[in-house]
PDB file of C-alpha atoms in Angstrom:
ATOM      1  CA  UNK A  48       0.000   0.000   0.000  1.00 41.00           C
ATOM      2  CA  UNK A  49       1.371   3.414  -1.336  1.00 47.00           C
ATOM      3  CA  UNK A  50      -0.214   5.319   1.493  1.00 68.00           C
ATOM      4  CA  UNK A  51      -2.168   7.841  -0.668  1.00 80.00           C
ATOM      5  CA  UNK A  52      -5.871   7.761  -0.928  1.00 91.00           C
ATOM      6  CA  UNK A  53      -7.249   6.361  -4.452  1.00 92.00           C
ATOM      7  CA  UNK A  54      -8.543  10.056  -5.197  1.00 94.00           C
ATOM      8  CA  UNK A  55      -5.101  11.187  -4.332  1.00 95.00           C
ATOM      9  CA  UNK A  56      -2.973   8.763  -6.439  1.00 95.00           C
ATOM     10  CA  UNK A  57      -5.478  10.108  -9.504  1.00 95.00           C
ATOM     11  CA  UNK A  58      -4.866  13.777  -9.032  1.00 96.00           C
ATOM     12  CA  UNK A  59      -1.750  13.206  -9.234  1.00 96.00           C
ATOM     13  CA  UNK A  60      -1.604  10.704 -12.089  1.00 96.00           C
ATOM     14  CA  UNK A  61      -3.588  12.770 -13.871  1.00 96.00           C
ATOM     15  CA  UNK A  62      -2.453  16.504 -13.526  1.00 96.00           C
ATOM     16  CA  UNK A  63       1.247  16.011 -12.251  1.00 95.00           C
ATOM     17  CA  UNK A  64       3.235  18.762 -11.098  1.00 95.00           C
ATOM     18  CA  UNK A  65       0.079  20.772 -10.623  1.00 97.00           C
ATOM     19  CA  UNK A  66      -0.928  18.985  -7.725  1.00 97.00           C
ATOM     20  CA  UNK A  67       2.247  20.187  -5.793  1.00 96.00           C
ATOM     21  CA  UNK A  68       1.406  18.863  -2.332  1.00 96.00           C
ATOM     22  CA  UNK A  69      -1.217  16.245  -1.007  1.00 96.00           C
ATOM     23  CA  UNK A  70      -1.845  14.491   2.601  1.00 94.00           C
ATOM     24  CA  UNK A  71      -4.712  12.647   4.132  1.00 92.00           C
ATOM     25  CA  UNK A  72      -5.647  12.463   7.964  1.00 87.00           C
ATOM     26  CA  UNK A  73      -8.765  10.396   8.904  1.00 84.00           C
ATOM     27  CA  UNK A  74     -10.016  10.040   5.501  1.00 81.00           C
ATOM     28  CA  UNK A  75     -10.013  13.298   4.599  1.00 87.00           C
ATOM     29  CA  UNK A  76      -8.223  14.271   1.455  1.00 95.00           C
ATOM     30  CA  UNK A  77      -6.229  17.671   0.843  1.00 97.00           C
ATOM     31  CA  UNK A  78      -4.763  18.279  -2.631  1.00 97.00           C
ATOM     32  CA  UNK A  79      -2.975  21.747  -3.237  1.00 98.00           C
ATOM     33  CA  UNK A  80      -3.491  22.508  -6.720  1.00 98.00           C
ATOM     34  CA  UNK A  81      -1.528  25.661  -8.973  1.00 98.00           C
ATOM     35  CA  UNK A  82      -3.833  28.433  -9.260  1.00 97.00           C
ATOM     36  CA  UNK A  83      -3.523  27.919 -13.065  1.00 97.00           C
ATOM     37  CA  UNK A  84      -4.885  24.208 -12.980  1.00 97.00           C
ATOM     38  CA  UNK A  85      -7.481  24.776 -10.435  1.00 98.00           C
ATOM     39  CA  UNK A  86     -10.538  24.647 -12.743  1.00 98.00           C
ATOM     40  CA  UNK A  87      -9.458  21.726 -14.542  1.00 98.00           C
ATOM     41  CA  UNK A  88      -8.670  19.765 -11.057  1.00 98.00           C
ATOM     42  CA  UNK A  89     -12.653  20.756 -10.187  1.00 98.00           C
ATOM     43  CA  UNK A  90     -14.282  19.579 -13.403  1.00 98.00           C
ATOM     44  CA  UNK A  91     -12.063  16.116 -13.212  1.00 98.00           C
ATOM     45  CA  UNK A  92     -13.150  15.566 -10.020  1.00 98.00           C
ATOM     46  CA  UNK A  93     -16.758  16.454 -10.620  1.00 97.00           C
ATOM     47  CA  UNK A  94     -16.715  14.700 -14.097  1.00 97.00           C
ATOM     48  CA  UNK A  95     -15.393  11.605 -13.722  1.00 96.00           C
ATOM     49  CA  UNK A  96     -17.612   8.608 -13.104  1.00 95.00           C
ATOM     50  CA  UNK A  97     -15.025   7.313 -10.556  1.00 94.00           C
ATOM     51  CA  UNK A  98     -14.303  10.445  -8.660  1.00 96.00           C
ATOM     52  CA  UNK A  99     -17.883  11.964  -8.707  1.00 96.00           C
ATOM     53  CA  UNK A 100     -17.602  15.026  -6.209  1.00 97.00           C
ATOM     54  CA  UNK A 101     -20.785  16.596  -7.358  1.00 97.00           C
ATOM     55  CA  UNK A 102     -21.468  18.485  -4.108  1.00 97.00           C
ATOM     56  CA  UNK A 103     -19.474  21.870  -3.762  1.00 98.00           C
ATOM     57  CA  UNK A 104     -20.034  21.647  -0.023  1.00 97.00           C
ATOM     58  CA  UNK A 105     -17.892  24.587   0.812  1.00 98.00           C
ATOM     59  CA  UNK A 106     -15.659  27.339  -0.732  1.00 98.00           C
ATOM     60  CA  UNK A 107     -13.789  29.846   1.113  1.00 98.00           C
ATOM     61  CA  UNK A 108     -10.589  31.929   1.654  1.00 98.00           C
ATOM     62  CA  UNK A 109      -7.611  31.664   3.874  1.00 98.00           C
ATOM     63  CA  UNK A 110      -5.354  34.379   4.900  1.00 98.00           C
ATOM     64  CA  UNK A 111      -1.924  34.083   5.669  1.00 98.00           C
ATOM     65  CA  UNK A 112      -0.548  37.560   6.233  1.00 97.00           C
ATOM     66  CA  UNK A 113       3.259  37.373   5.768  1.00 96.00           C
ATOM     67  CA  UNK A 114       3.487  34.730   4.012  1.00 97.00           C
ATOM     68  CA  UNK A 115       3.519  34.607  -0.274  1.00 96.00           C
ATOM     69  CA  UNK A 116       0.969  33.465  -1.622  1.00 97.00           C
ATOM     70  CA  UNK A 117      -1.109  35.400   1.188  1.00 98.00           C
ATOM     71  CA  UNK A 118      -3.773  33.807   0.162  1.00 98.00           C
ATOM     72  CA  UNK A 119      -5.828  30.329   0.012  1.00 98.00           C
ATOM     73  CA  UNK A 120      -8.432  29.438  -1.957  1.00 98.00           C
ATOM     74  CA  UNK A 121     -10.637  26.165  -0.478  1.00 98.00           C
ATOM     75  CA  UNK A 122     -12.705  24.083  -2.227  1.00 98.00           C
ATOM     76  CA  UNK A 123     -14.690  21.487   0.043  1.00 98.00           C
ATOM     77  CA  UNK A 124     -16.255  18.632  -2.005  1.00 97.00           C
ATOM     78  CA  UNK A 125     -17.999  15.838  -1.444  1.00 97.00           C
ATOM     79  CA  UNK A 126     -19.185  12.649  -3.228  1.00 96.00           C
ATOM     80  CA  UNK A 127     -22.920  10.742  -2.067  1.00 96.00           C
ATOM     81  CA  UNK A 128     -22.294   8.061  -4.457  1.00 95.00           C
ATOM     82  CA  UNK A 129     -18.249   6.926  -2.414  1.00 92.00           C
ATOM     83  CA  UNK A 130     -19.128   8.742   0.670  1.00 93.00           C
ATOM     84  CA  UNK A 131     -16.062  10.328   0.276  1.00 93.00           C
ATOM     85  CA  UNK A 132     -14.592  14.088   1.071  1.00 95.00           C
ATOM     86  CA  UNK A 133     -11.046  16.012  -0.492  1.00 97.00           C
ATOM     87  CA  UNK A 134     -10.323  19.347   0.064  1.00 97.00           C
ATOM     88  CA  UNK A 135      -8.694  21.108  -2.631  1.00 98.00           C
ATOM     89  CA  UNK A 136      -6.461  24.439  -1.803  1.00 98.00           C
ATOM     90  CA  UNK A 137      -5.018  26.906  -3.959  1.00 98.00           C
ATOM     91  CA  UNK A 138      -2.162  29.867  -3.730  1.00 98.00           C
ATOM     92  CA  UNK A 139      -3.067  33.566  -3.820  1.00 98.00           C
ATOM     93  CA  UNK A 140      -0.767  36.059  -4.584  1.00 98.00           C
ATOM     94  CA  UNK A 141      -1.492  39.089  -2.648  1.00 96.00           C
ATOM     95  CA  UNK A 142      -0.286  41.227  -5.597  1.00 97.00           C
ATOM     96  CA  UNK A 143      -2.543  39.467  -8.046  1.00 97.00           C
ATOM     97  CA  UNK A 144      -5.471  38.649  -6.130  1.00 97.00           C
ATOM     98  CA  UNK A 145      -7.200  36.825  -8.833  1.00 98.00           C
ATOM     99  CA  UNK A 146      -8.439  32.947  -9.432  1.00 98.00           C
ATOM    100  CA  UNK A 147     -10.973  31.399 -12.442  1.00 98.00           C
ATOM    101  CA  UNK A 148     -14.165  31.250 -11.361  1.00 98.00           C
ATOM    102  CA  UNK A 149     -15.767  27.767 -10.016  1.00 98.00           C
ATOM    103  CA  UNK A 150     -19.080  28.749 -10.934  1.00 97.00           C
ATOM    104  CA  UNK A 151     -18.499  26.979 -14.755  1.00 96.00           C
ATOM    105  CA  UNK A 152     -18.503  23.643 -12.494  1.00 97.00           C
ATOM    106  CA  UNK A 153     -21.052  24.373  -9.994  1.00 97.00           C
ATOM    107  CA  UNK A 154     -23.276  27.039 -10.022  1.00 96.00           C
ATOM    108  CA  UNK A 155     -23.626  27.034  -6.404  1.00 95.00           C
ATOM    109  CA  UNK A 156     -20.288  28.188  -6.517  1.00 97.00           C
ATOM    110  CA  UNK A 157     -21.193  32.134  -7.200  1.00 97.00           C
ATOM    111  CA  UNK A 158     -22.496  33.143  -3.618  1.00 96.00           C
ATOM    112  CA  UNK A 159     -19.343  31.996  -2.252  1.00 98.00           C
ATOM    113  CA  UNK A 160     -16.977  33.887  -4.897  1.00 98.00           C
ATOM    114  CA  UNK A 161     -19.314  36.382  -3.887  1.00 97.00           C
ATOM    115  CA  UNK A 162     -18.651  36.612  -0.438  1.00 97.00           C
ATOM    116  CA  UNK A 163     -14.991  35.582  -0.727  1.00 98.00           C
ATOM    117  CA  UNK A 164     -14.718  38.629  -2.976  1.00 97.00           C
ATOM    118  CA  UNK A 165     -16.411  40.940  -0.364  1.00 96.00           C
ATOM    119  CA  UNK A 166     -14.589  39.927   2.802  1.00 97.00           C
ATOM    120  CA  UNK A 167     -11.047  39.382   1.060  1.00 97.00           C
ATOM    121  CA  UNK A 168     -10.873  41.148  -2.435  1.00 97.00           C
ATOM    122  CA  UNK A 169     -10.186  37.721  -4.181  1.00 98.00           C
ATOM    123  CA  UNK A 170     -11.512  37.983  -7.743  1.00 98.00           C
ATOM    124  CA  UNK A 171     -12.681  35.618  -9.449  1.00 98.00           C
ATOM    125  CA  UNK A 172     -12.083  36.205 -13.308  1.00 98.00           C
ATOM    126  CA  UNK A 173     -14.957  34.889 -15.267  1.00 97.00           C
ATOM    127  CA  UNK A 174     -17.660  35.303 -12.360  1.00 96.00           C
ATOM    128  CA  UNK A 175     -21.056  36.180 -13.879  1.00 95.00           C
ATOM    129  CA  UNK A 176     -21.777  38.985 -11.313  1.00 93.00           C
ATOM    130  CA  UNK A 177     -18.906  39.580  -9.191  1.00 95.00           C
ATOM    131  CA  UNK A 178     -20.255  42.360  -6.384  1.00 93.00           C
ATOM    132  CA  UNK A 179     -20.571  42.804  -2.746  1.00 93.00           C
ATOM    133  CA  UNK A 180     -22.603  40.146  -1.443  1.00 92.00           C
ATOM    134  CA  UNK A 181     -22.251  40.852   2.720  1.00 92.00           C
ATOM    135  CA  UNK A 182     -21.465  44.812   2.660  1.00 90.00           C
ATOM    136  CA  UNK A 183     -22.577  47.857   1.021  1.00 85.00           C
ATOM    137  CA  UNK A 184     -21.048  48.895  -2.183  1.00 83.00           C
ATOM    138  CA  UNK A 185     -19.677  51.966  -0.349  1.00 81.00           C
ATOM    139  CA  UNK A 186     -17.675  49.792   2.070  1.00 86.00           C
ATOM    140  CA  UNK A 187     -13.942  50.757   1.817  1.00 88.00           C
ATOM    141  CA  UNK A 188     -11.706  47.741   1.868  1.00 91.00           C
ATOM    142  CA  UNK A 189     -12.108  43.933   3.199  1.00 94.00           C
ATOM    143  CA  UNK A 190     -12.367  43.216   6.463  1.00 93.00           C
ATOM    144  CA  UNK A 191     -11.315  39.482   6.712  1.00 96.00           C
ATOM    145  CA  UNK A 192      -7.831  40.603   5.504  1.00 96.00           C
ATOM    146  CA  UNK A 193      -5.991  40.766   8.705  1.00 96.00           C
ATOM    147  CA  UNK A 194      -4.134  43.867   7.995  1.00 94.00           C
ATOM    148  CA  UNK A 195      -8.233  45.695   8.159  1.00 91.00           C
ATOM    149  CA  UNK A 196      -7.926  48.269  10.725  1.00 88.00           C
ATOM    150  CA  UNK A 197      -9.826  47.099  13.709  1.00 84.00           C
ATOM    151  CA  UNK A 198     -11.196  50.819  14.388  1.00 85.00           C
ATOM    152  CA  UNK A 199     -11.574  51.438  11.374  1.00 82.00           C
ATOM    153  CA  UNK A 200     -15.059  54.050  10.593  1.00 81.00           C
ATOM    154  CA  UNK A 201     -16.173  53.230   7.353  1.00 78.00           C
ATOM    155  CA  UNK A 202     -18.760  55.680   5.189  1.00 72.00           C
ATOM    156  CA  UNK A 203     -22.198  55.337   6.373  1.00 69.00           C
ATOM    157  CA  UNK A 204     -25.322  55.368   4.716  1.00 67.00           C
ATOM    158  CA  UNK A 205     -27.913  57.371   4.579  1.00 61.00           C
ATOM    159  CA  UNK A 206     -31.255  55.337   5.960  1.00 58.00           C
ATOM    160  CA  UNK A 207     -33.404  57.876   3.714  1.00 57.00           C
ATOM    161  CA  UNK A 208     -31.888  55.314   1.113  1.00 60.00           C
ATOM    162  CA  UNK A 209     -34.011  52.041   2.572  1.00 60.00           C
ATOM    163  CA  UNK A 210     -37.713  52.475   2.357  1.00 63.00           C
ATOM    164  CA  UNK A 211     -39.234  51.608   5.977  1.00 64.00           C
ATOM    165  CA  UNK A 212     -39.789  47.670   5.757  1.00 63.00           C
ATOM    166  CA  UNK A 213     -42.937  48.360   7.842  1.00 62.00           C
ATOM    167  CA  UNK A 214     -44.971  50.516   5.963  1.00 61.00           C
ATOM    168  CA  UNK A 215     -43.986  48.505   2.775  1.00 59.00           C
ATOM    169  CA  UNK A 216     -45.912  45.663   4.846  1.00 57.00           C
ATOM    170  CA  UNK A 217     -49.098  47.949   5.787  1.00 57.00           C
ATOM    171  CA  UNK A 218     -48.982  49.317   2.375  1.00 55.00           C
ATOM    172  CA  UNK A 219     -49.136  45.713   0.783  1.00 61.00           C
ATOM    173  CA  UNK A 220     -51.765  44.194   3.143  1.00 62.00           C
ATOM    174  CA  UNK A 221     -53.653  47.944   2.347  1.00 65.00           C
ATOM    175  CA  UNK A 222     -53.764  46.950  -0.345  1.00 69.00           C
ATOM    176  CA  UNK A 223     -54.719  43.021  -0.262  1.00 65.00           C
ATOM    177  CA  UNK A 224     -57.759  44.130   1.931  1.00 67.00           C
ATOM    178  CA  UNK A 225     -58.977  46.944  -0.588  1.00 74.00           C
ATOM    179  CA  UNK A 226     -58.501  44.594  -3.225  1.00 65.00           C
ATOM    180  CA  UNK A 227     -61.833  42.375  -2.037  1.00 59.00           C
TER     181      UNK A 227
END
């Protein structure tokens, strides 16, 4: 026995030196994937019949603050028909804070580009509507980076801005009751 998982042993038969590091602890797999290949990683391991990780369960960011790449990328997956989890990470460069979006493979992918874009500034190129998810447009920076000032006062808005949610309510069963 080699040691490495079966999904493991084909990542790395299959994409090489892109899959630059792997481990597994308890049955859960980690591959760490180039930022270039990271797409093509994804749709094997969604694809194929015997990988089958058709559940994005969770995508997120990781930042390392001092160290290059700052940044990680994490893609959580999961397969129902092996029962079977791997993790796949990839490298951020802080001064290019861009990866290819996942949402080609799984559309259930966009909120969480979304979010990863507002609370880190990761972009994700390709990204069908790539905006603030979490925080106003008006928000100044991203504060899951952990060089965000802790006191920092961002620009506030204006509450004339957001109709009152209550009166929206009366106005709508107003009108339900005139309606009969």
């Amino acid at each position: 026995m080699t040691g490495k998982s079966r999904v493991i042993e084909r990542l790395t038969e299959q994409f090489g030196a892109s899959v630059y590091e792997t481990h597994s602890y308890r049955g859960d797999d980690t591959a760490l994937v180039l930022r270039e290949s990271v797409i093509d990683v994804l749709a094997f391991l969604k694809q194929d019949p015997d990988m089958d990780f058709a559940f994005l369960m969770d995508l997120t960011a990781v930042d390392y603050l001092g160290r290059e790449p700052r940044f990680e990328v994490v893609y959580h997956l999961y397969s129902f028909s092996k029962n079977s989890r791997v993790r796949v990470k990839t490298g951020v460069p802080e001064a290019d804070p861009v990866v290819a979006t996942a949402s080609t493979v799984w559309k259930g992918a966009n909120w969480f580009e979304r979010e990863i874009f507002d609370m880190y500034g990761i972009r994700f190129e390709g990204h069908p509507d790539l905006r603030r998810i979490l925080l106003y447009e008006e928000f100044e920076g991203h504060p899951l980076r952990k060089d965000y000032p802790i006191d920092l006062r961002q620009p506030t808005v204006s509450t004339r801005e957001f109709p009152d949610p209550e009166k929206q309510v009366r106005i709508t069963i107003d009108e339900w009751r005139d309606r009969k």
